Tab-separated table of C-alpha atoms and ligand atoms in Angstrom:
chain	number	residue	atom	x	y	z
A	185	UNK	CA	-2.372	-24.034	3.319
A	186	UNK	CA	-5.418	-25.411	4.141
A	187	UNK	CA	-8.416	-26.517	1.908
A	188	UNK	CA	-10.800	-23.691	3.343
A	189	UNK	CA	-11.844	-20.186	2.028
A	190	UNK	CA	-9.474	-17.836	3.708
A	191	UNK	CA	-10.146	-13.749	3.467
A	192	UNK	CA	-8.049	-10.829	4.649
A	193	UNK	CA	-9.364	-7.724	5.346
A	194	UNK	CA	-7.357	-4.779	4.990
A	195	UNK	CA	-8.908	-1.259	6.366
A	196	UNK	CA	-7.295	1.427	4.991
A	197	UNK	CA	-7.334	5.436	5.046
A	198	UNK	CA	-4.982	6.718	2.633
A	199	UNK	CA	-3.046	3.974	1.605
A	200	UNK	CA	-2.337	4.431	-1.578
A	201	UNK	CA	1.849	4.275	-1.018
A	202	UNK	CA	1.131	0.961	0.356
A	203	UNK	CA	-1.809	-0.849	-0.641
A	204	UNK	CA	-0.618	-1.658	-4.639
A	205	UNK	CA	2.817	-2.890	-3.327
A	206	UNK	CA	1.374	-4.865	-0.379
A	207	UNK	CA	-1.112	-7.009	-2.250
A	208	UNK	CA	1.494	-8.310	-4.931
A	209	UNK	CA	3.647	-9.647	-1.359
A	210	UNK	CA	0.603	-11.049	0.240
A	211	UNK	CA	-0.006	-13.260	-3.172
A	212	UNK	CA	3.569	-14.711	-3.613
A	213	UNK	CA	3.298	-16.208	-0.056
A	214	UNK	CA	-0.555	-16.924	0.325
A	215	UNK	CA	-1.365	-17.191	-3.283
A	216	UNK	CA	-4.982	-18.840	-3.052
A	217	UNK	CA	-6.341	-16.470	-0.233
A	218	UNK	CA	-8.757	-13.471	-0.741
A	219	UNK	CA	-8.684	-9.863	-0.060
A	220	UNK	CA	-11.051	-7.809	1.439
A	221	UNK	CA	-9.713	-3.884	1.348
A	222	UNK	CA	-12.382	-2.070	3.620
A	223	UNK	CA	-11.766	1.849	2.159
A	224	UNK	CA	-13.510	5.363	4.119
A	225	UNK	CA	-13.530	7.022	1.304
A	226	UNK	CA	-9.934	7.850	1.163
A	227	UNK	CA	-8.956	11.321	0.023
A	228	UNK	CA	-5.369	9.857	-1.736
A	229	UNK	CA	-7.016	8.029	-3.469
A	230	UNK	CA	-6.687	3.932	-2.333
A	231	UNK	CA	-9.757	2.877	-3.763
A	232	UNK	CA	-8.625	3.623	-7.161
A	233	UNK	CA	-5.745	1.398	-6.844
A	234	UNK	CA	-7.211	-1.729	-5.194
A	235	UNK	CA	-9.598	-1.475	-8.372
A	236	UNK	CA	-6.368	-1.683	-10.691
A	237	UNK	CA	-5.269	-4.444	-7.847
A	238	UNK	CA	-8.250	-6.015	-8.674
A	239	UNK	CA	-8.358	-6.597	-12.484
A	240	UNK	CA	-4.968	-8.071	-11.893
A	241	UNK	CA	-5.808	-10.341	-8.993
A	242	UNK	CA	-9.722	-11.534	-8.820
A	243	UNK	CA	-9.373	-12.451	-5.163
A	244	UNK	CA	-9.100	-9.047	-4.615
A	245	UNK	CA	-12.105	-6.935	-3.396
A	246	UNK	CA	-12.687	-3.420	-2.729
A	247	UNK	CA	-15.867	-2.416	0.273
A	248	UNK	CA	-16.025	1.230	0.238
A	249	UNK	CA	-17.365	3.410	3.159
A	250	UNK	CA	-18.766	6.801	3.137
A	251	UNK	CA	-16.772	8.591	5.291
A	252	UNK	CA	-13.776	7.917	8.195
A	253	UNK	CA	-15.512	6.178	10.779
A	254	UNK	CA	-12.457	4.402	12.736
A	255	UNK	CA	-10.744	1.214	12.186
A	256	UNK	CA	-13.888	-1.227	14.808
A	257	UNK	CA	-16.079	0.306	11.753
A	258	UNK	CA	-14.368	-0.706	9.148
A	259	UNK	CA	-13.570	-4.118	10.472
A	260	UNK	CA	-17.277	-4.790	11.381
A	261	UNK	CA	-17.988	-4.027	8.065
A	262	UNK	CA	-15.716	-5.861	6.380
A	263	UNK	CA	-16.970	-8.614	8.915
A	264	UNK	CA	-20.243	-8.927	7.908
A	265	UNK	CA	-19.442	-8.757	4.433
A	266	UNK	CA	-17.030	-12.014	4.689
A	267	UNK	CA	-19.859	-14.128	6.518
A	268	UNK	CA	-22.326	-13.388	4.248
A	269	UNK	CA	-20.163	-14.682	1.870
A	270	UNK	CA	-18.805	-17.770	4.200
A	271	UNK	CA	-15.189	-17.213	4.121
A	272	UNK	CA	-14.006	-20.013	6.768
A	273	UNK	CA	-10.826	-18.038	8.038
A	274	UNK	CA	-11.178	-14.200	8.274
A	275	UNK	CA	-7.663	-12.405	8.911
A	276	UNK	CA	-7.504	-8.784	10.492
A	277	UNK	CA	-3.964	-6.829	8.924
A	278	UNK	CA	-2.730	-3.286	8.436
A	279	UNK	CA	-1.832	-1.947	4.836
A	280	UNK	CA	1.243	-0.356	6.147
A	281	UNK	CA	3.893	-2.706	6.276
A	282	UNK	CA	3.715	-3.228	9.932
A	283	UNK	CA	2.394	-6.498	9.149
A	284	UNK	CA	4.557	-8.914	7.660
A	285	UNK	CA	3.038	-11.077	5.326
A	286	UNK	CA	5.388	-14.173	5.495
A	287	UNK	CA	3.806	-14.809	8.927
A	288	UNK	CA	0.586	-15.794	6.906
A	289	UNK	CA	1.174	-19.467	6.529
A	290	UNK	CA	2.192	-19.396	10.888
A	291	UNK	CA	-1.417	-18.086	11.330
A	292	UNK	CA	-3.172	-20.786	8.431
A	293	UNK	CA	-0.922	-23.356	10.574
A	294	UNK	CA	-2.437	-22.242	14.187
A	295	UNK	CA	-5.919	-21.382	13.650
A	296	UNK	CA	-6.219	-25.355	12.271
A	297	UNK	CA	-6.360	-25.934	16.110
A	298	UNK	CA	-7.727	-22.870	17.364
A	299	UNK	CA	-10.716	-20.632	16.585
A	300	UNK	CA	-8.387	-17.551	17.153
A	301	UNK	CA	-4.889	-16.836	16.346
A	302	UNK	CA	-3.616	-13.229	17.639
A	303	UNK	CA	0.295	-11.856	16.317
A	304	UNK	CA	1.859	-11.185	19.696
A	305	UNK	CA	4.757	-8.185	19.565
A	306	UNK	CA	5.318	-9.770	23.059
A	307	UNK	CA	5.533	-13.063	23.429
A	308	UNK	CA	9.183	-13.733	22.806
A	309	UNK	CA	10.216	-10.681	24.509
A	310	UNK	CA	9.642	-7.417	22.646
A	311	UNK	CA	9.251	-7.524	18.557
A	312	UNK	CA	8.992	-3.934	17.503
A	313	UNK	CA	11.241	-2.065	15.133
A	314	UNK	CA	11.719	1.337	14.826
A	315	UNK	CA	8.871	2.249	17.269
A	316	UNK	CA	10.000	5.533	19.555
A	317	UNK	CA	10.798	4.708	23.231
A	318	UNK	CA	7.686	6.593	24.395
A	319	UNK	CA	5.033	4.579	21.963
A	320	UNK	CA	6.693	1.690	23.215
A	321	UNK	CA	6.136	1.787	26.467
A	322	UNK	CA	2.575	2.629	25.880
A	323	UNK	CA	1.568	-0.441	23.929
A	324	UNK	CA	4.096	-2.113	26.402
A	325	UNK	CA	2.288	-1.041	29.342
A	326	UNK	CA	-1.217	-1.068	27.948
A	327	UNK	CA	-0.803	-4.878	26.931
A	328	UNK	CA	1.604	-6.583	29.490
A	329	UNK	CA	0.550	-4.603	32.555
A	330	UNK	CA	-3.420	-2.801	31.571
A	331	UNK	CA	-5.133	-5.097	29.844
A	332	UNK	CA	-3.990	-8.277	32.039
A	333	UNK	CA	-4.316	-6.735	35.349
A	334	UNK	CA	-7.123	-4.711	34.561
A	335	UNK	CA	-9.242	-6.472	32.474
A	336	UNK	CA	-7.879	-9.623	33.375
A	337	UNK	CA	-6.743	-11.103	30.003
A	338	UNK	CA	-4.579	-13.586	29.777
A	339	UNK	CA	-2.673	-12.202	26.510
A	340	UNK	CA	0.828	-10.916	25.925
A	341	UNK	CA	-0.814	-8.468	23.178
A	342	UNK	CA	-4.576	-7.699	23.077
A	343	UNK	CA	-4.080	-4.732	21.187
A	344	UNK	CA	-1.991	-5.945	18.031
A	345	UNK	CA	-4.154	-5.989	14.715
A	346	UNK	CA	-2.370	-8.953	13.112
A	347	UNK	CA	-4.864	-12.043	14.129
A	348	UNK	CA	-6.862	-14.716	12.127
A	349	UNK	CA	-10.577	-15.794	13.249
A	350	UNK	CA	-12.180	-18.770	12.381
A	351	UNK	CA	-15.843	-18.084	10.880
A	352	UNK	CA	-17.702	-19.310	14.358
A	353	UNK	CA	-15.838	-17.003	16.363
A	354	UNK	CA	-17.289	-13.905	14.357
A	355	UNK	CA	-20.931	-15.507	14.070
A	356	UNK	CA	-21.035	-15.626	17.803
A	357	UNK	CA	-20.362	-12.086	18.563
A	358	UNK	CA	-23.218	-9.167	18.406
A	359	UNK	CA	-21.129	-7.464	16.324
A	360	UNK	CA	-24.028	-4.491	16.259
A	361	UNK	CA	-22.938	-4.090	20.171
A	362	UNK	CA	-19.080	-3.642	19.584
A	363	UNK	CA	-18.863	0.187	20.568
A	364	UNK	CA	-14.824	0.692	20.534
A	365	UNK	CA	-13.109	2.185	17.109
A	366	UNK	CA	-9.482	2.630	17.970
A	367	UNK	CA	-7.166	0.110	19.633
A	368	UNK	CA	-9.980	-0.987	22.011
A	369	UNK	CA	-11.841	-2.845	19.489
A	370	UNK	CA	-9.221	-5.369	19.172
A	371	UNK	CA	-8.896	-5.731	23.281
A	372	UNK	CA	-13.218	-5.857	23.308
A	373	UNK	CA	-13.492	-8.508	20.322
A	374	UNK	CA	-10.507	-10.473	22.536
A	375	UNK	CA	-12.400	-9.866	25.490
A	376	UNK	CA	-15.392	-11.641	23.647
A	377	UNK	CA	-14.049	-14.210	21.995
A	378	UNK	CA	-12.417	-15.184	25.262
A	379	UNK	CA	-15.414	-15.401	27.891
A	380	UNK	CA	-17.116	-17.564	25.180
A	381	UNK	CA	-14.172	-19.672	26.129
A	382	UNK	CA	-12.659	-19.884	22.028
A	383	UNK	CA	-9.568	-21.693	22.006
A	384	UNK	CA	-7.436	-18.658	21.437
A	385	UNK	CA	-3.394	-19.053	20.272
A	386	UNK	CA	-0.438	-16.046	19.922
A	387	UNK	CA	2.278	-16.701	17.983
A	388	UNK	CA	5.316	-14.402	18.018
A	389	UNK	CA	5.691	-11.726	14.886
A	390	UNK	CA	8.350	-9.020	14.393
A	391	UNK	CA	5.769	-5.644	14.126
A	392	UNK	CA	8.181	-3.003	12.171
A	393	UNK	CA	6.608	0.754	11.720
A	394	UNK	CA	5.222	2.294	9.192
A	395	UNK	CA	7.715	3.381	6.326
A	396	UNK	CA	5.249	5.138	3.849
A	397	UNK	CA	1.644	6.898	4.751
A	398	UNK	CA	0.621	8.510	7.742
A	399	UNK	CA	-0.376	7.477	11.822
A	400	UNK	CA	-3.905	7.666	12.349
A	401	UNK	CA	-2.920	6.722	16.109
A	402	UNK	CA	-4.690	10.166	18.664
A	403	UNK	CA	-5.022	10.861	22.515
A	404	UNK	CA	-8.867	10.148	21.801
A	405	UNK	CA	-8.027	6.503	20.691
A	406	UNK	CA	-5.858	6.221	24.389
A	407	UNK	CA	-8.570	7.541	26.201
A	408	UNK	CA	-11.182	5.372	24.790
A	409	UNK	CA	-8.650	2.075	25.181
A	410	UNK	CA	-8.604	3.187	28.733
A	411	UNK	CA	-12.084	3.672	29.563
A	412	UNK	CA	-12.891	0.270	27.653
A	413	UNK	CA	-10.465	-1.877	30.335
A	414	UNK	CA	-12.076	-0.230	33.119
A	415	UNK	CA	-16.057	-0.981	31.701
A	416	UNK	CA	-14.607	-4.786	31.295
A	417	UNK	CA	-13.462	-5.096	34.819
A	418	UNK	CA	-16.695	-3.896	35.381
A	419	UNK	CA	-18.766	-6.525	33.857
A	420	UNK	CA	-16.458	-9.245	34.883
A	421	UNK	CA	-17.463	-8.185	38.425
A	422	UNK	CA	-20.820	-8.306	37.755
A	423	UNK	CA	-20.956	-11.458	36.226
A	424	UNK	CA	-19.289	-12.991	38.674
A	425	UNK	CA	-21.507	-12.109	41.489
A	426	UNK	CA	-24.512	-13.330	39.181
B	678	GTP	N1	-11.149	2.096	6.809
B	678	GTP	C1	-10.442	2.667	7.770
B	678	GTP	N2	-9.160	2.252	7.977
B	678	GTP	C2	-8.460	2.858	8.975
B	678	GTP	C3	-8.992	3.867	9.792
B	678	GTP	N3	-8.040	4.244	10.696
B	678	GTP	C4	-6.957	3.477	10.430
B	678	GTP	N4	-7.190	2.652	9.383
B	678	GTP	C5	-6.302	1.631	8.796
B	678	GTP	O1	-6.041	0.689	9.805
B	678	GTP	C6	-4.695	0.206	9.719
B	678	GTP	C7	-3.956	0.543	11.021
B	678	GTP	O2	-3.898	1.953	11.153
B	678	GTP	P1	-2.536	2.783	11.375
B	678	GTP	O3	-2.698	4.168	10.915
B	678	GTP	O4	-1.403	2.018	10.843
B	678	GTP	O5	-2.541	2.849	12.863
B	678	GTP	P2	-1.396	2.559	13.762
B	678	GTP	O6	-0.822	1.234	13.396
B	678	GTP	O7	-1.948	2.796	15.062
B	678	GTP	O8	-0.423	3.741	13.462
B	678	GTP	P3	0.981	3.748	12.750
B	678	GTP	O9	1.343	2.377	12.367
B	678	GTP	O10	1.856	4.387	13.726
B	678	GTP	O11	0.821	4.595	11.550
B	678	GTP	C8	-4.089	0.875	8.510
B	678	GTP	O12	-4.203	0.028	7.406
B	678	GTP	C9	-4.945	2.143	8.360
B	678	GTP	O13	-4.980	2.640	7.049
B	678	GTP	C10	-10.341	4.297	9.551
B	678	GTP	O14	-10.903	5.178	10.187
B	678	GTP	N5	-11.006	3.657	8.542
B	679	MG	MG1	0.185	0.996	11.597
């Protein structure tokens, strides 16, 4: 564990099966990192319990939104909120399990020699548990074949929310411009990070489904994933020919 301020933010829309038995994980393993839980105004009820997380544990913090406005949203929020307060390592993580917490010191380990770390599903081969066949070969096929032949990046997963940034990386992007909310906001903040030419590591992670709460995955966040590879290739083009 390194010296530096680390925060993790956590968006969440109704997690309140997972959130209170996440935290008390995250803490034996990482126990002097913070906690950023970035909450739309859950109807279940999460906000209420990351305020009983947080008399317990004071690195834990609670941002609360209005209404659901998409995961990009809530991380840009929760973004803004952790420069202002110059956090040195900023972690993006689900509430729901998929994310296993032990790989927390792997990430503090990397990003000392990068400026972004990303959890790969992919890199050792495929690392996904319990997933069905057909969501599989979606995030399969939308990392290994869409987003490096189409958009030309050179990860095995651009679309995995498991990744650690170091504070520069976040200061250098517009983050008022990021459009995407679903999945495509992790492949556009990659995309960014990477033509600023950030020294950008994956390390392998097992990604195991959900057990408690419900999918906010949707058609609409597909379709926008797909239209966002497309714009890239788009502006890679352009750039290239001036
Ligand atoms: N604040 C906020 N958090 C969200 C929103 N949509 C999803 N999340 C959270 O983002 C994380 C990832 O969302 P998931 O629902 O797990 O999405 P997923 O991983 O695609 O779907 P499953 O794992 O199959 O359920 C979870 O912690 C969600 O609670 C949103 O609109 N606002
Ligand atoms: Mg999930």
């Amino acid at each position: 564990m390194t010296d530096e301020k680390a925060l993790i933010v956590i968006p969440t829309y109704n997690e309140s099966d997972n959130i209170g038995l996440l935290v008390p994980e995250i803490y034996k393993v990482v126990p002097n990192v913070e906690v950023l839980v970035v909450d739309d105004s859950s109807p279940d009820g999460t906000a209420n319990c990351v305020k009983a997380l947080s008399e317990k544990y004071s690195g834990v913090h609670l941002l609360s939104r209005g209404k659901k406005q998409g995961l990009g949203k809530a991380y840009i929020s929760g973004f803004r909120w952790a420069l202002e307060r110059g956090y040195e390592y900023i972690f993006e993580m689900d509430a729901d399990f998929s994310h296993d917490p032990a790989y927390l010191p792997d990430f503090l380990a990397a990003i000392r020699e990068n400026d972004l770390v990303l959890g790969s599903r992919y890199k050792n081969g495929v690392n996904v548990i319990n997933w069905p066949m057909s969501r599989l070969m979606l995030s399969y096929c939308a990392n290994m074949i869409f987003t490096r032949i189409i958009a030309g990046l050179p990860f095995t997963d651009s679309t995995g929310g498991f990744k650690c940034f170091r504070k520069k990386v976040l200061q250098s992007l517009n983050l008022n411009k990021i459009g995407s909310s679903g999945y495509s906001f992790q492949i556009e903040v990659n995309y960014l990070a990477w033509k600023k030419g950030f020294r950008i590591a994956e390390i392998p992670i097992i990604f195991t489904d959900r057990k408690r709460g419900e999918s906010k995955m949707s058609t609409r966040i597909i379709r926008e994933a797909m239209i966002l590879l497309w714009k890239l290739r788009l502006r890679s083009l352009i750039h290239r020919n001036g």
